[in-house]
Amino acid sequence: MTYMFAFVVGLVFVPFLLGLARTFGIYTCVNECEAQVFTLFGKVVGTIDIAGLHFPIAYFGPKALLIPFFGKKYVVSTALRQHYLRSQMVNSEEGTPMGVGIWYEMQVKDPVAFLFTNANPDGSLQANVTSSTISTLSNLEMEKMLEDRHSLSRTVRQTVSPLSEKWGYRLGSVYIRKVEFTDAQMVDNITDKVVKRLVQVTSAMKQDGENRVGLIRSETAFKVSQKLAEASAARPNIVGNKLNEIAKEDQEILNTLLEVMEIDALLESQASVDILPTSSNLLIQLGDSGRSSGGAPYLASPVGN
């Protein structure tokens, strides 16, 4: 029963005592990406920006005990923040109104300067980025404004950084994300020009491709014809040499080969062939063949020879 009573009392009074100690500034808890600035009698006593449990009396001495009564504790977020400014109006060198979108990130580096140097540091930084962007991009050539955004972004950052540091900020990346036309009629005209130009480029590429294909075909046909002509020119010499070699080895084989070649030539010509038996009259056979076919007869060797 005694332990239960002690547990209940501890459960109630320990949080109460911890809250009372925090109220009187005995200890404080600093979260991640956070800084705490302590003031006493309107003056800054110090800053704690390390995450964890801290005892202000260890940092500021006995006067830390007076802070809850005659001072104040400010909690400042030091997390990285991002902001995007849309449609900032600038005029190009040609007088064309353009809308610019600029993105930037910032982080509180000096909590004291952030709190007491500028009453509205966030709004002032936005205004500074806006004015720097407009002054950097105004009266630039449209081509440079559209194509050279990286160097322009670096220029804006270099312009804004010194003043932002005075206000306690550390300016991170600055990037001009978007440059757009604000005049609808101009957008339509540019779109038409781009479409026409794309059609011209597409047609030129297609024609160039067809010309290249035609040239390749012509060159290929020329090379093939040249090779065929060379082969045709070399064929009689090769065939003659082979026939001479065959004739030197065996004359009978040569004769047989010539007969085969003659028969092949005859078959390719599709001429009519008359085969005469040995016992028939040659003149009667020729007359009958000429009347029936009407073409030039070919006399084969008599059958049975």
PDB file of C-alpha atoms in Angstrom, residues 14-28 55-56 65 68:
ATOM      1  CA  VAL A  14       7.204  14.576 -10.857  1.00  0.00           C
ATOM      2  CA  PRO A  15       5.672  16.129 -14.030  1.00  0.00           C
ATOM      3  CA  PHE A  16       4.528  19.054 -11.926  1.00  0.00           C
ATOM      4  CA  LEU A  17       8.028  19.595 -10.537  1.00  0.00           C
ATOM      5  CA  LEU A  18       9.577  19.277 -14.011  1.00  0.00           C
ATOM      6  CA  GLY A  19       7.138  21.812 -15.425  1.00  0.00           C
ATOM      7  CA  LEU A  20       7.821  24.142 -12.522  1.00  0.00           C
ATOM      8  CA  ALA A  21      11.587  23.809 -13.107  1.00  0.00           C
ATOM      9  CA  ARG A  22      11.149  24.595 -16.791  1.00  0.00           C
ATOM     10  CA  THR A  23       8.988  27.590 -15.982  1.00  0.00           C
ATOM     11  CA  PHE A  24      11.638  29.016 -13.717  1.00  0.00           C
ATOM     12  CA  GLY A  25      14.350  28.360 -16.314  1.00  0.00           C
ATOM     13  CA  ILE A  26      16.171  25.620 -14.461  1.00  0.00           C
ATOM     14  CA  TYR A  27      16.447  23.617 -17.677  1.00  0.00           C
ATOM     15  CA  THR A  28      15.328  23.860 -21.287  1.00  0.00           C
ATOM     16  CA  PHE A  55      20.680  24.140 -18.144  1.00  0.00           C
ATOM     17  CA  PRO A  56      20.804  27.881 -18.880  1.00  0.00           C
ATOM     18  CA  LEU A  65      17.443  32.473 -12.949  1.00  0.00           C
ATOM     19  CA  PRO A  68      11.791  33.916 -16.474  1.00  0.00           C
TER      20      PRO A  68
END
